[in-house]
PDB file of C-alpha atoms in Angstrom:
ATOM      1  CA  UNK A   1       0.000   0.000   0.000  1.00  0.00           C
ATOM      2  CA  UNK A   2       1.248   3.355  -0.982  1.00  0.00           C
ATOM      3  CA  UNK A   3       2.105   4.976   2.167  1.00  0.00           C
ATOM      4  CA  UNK A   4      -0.276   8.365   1.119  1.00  0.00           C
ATOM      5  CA  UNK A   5      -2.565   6.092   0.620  1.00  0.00           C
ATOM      6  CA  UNK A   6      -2.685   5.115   4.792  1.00  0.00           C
ATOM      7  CA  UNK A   7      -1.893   8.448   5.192  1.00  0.00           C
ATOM      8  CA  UNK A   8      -5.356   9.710   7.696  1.00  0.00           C
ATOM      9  CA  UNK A   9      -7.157  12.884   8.114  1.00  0.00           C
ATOM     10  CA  UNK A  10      -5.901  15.885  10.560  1.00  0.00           C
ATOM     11  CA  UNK A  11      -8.200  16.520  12.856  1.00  0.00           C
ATOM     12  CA  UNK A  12      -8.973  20.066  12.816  1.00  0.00           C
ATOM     13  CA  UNK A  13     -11.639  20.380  16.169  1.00  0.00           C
ATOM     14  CA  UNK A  14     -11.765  23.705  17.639  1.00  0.00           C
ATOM     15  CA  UNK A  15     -11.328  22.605  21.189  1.00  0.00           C
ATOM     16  CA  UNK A  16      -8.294  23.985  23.288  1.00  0.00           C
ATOM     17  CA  UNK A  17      -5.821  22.106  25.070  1.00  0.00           C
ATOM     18  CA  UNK A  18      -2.802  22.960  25.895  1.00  0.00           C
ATOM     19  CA  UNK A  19       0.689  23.370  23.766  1.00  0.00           C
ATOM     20  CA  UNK A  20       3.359  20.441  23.685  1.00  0.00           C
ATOM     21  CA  UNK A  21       5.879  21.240  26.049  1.00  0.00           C
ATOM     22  CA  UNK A  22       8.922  19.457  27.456  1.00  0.00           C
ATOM     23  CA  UNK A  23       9.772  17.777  30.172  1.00  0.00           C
ATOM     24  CA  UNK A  24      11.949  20.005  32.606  1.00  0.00           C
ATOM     25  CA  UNK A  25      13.421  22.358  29.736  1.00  0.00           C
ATOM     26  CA  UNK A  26      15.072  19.582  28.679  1.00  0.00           C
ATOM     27  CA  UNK A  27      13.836  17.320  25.147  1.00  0.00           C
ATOM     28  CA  UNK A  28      14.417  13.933  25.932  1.00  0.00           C
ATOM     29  CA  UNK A  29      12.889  12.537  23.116  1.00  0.00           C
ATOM     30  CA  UNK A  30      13.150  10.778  19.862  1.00  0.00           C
ATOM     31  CA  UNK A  31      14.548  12.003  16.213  1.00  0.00           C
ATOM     32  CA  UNK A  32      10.933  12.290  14.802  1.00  0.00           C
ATOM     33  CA  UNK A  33      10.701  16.626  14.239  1.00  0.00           C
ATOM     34  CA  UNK A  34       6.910  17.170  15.688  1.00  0.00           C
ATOM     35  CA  UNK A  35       5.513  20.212  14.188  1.00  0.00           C
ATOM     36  CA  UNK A  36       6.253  22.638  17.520  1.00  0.00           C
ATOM     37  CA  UNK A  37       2.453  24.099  17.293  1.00  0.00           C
ATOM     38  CA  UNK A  38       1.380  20.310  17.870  1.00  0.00           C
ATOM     39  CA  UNK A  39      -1.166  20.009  20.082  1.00  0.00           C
ATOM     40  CA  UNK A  40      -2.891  16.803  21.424  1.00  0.00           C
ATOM     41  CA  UNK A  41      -5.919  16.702  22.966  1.00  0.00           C
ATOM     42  CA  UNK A  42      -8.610  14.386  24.967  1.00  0.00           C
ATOM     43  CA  UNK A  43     -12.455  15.800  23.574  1.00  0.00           C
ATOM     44  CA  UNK A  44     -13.858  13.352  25.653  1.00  0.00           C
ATOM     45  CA  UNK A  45     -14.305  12.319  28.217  1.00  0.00           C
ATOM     46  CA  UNK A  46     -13.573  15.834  30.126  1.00  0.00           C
ATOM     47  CA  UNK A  47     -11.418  16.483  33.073  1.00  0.00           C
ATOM     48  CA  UNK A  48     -14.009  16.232  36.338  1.00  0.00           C
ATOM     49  CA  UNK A  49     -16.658  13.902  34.252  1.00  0.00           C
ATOM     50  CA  UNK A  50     -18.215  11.026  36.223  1.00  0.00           C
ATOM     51  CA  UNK A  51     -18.395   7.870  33.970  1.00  0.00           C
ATOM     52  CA  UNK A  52     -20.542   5.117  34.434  1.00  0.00           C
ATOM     53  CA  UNK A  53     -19.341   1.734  36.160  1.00  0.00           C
ATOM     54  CA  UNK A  54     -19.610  -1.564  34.779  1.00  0.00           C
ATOM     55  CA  UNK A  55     -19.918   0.013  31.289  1.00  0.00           C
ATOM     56  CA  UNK A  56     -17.392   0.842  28.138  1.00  0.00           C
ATOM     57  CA  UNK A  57     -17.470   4.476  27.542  1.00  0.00           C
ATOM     58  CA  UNK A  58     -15.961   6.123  24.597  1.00  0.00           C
ATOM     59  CA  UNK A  59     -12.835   8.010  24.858  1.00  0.00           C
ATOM     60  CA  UNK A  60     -11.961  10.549  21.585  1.00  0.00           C
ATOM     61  CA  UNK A  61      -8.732  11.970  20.611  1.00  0.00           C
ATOM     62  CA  UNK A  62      -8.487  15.190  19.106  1.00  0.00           C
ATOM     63  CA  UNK A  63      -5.003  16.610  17.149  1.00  0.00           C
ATOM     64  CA  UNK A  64      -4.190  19.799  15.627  1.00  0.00           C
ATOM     65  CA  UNK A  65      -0.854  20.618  13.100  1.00  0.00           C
ATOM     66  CA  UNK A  66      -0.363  17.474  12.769  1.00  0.00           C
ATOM     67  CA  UNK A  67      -1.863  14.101  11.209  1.00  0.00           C
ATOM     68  CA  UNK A  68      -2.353  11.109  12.664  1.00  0.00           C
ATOM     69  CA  UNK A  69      -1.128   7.606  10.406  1.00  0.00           C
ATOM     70  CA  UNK A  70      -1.171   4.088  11.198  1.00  0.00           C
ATOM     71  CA  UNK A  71       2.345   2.532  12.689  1.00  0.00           C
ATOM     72  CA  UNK A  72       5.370   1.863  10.559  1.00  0.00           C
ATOM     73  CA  UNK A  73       4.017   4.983   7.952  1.00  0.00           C
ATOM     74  CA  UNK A  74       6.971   7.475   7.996  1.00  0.00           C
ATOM     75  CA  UNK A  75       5.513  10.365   6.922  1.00  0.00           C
ATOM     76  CA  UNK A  76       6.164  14.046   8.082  1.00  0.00           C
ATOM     77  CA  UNK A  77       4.465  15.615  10.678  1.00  0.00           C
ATOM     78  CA  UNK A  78       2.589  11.997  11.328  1.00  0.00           C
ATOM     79  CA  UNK A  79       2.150   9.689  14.196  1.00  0.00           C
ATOM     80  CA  UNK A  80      -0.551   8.080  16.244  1.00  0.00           C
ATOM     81  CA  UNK A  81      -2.170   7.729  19.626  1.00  0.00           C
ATOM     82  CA  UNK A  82      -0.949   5.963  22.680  1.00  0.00           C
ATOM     83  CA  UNK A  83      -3.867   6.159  25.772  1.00  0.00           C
ATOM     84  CA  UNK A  84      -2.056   6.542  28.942  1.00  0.00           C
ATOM     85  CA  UNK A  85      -4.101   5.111  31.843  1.00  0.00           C
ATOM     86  CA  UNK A  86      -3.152   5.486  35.411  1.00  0.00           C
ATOM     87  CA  UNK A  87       0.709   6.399  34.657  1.00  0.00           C
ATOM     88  CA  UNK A  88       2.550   8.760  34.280  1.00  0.00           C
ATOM     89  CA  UNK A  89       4.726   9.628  31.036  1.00  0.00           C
ATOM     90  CA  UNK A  90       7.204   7.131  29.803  1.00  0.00           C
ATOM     91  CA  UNK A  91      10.791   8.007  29.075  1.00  0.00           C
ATOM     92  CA  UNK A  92      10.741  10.179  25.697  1.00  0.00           C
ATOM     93  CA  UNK A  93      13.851   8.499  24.163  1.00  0.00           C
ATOM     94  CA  UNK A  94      12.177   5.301  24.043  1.00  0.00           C
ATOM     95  CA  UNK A  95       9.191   3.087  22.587  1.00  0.00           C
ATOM     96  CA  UNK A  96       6.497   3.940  24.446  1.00  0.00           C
ATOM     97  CA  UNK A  97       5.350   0.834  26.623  1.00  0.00           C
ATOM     98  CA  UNK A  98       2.555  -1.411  25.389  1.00  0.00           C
ATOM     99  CA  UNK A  99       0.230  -2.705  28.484  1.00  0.00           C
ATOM    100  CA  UNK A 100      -2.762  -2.233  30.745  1.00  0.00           C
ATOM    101  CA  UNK A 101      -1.673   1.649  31.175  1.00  0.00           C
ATOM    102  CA  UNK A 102      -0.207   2.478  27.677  1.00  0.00           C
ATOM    103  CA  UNK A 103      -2.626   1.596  24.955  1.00  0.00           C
ATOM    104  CA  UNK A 104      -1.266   1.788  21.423  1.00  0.00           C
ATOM    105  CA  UNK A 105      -4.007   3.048  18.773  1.00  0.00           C
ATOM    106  CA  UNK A 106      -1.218   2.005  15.714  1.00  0.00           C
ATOM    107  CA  UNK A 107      -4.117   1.444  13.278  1.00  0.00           C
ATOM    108  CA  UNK A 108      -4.110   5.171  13.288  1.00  0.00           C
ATOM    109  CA  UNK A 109      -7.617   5.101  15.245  1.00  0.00           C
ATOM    110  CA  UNK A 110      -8.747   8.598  16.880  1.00  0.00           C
ATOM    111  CA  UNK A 111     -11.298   6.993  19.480  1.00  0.00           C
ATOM    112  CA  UNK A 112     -11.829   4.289  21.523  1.00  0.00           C
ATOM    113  CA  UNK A 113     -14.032   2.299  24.067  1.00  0.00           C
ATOM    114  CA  UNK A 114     -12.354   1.608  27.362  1.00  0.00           C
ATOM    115  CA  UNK A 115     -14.068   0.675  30.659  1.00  0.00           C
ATOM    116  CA  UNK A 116     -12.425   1.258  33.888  1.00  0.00           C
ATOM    117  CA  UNK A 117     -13.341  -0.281  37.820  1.00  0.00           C
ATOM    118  CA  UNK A 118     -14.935   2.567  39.960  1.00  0.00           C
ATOM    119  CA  UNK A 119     -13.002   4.805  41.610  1.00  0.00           C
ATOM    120  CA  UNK A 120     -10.637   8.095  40.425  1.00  0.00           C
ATOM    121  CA  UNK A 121      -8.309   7.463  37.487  1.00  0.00           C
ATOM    122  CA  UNK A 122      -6.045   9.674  34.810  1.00  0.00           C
ATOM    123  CA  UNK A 123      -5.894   9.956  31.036  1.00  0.00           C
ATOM    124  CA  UNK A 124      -3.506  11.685  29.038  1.00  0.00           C
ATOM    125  CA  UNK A 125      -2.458  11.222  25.507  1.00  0.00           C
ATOM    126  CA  UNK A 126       1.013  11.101  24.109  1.00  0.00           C
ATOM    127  CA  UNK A 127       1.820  10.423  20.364  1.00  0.00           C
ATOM    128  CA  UNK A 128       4.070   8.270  19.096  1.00  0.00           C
ATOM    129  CA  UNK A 129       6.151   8.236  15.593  1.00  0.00           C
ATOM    130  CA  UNK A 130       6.252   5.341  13.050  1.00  0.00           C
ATOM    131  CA  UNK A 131       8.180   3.280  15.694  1.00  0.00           C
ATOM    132  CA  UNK A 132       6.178   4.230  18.772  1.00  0.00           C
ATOM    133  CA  UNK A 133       8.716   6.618  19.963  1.00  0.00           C
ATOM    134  CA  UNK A 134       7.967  10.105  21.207  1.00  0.00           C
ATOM    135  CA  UNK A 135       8.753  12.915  18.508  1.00  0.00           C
ATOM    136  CA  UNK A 136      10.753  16.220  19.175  1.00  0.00           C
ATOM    137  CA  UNK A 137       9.655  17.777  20.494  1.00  0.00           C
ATOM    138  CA  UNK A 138       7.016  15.315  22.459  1.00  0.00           C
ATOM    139  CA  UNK A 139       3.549  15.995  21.604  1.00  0.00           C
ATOM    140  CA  UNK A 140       1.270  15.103  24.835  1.00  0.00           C
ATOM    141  CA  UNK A 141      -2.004  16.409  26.128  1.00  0.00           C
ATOM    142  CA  UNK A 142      -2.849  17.631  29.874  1.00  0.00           C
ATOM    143  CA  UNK A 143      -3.479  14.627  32.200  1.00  0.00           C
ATOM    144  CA  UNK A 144      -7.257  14.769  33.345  1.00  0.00           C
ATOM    145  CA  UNK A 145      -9.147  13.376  35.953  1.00  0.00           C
ATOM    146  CA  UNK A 146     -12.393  11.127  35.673  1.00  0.00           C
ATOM    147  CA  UNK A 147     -14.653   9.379  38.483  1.00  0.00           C
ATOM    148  CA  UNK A 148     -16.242   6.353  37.431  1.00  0.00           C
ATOM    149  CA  UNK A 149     -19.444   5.120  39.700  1.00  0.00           C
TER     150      UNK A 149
END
């Protein structure tokens, strides 16, 4: 498949988040250029919302100045969505992990269903490049906060 081809649409949602920024002044990250406007962005749910227990509910991922492509497409300004659940950020030199707390969306997928036991968790979003490695400068979102009862 021609890699255009797998090449998926920018999401252009006018929702604000904040800018990427790095870590302590300092870019530990990987040798993927991010466009520096990047921003990444959770549209739902938002930070404070009470979900539902014992149910999936639908998480979406919102990106702006960038586009988001499936795994192993190398193609500028490009990567795709990792779901960070109850963590904190990995290392940004690295491959991001792959387990219970790091979900990789490498289809190039922009939403998901996840369901979560009750109580207080976190979600933040961090993308990944072709390889699953942070880009430089790394493109994350704001950790929020959701209650599920």
């Amino acid at each position: 498949m021609n890699r255009f081809a797998a090449f998926v649409v920018v999401s252009v949602l006018a929702f604000a988040a904040s800018p990427a920024v790095l870590l302590g002044g300092v870019a530990y990250a990987g040798t993927t250029p991010a466009d520096p406007r990047a921003i990444v962005y959770i549209g739902w749910p938002n930070n404070g919302q009470v979900m539902p227990a014992g149910k999936p509910f639908r998480v979406w991922f919102g990106l702006r100045y960038m586009g988001v492509a499936p795994k192993d497409v190398e193609f500028k300004n490009t990567g795709h969505h990792h779901l960070l659940i109850d963590t904190d950020l990995p290392p940004m030199d690295q491959p991001i992990p792959s387990d219970r707390n790091h979900l990789h969306f490498g289809a190039g997928e922009t939403e998901t269903m996840i369901q979560l036991p009750p109580g207080k968790h976190t979600l933040q979003l961090l993308m990944g490049d072709a390889h699953h490695i942070p880009h430089d400068p790394p493109v994350y979102s704001k950790k929020i906060t959701i209650y599920v009862k």
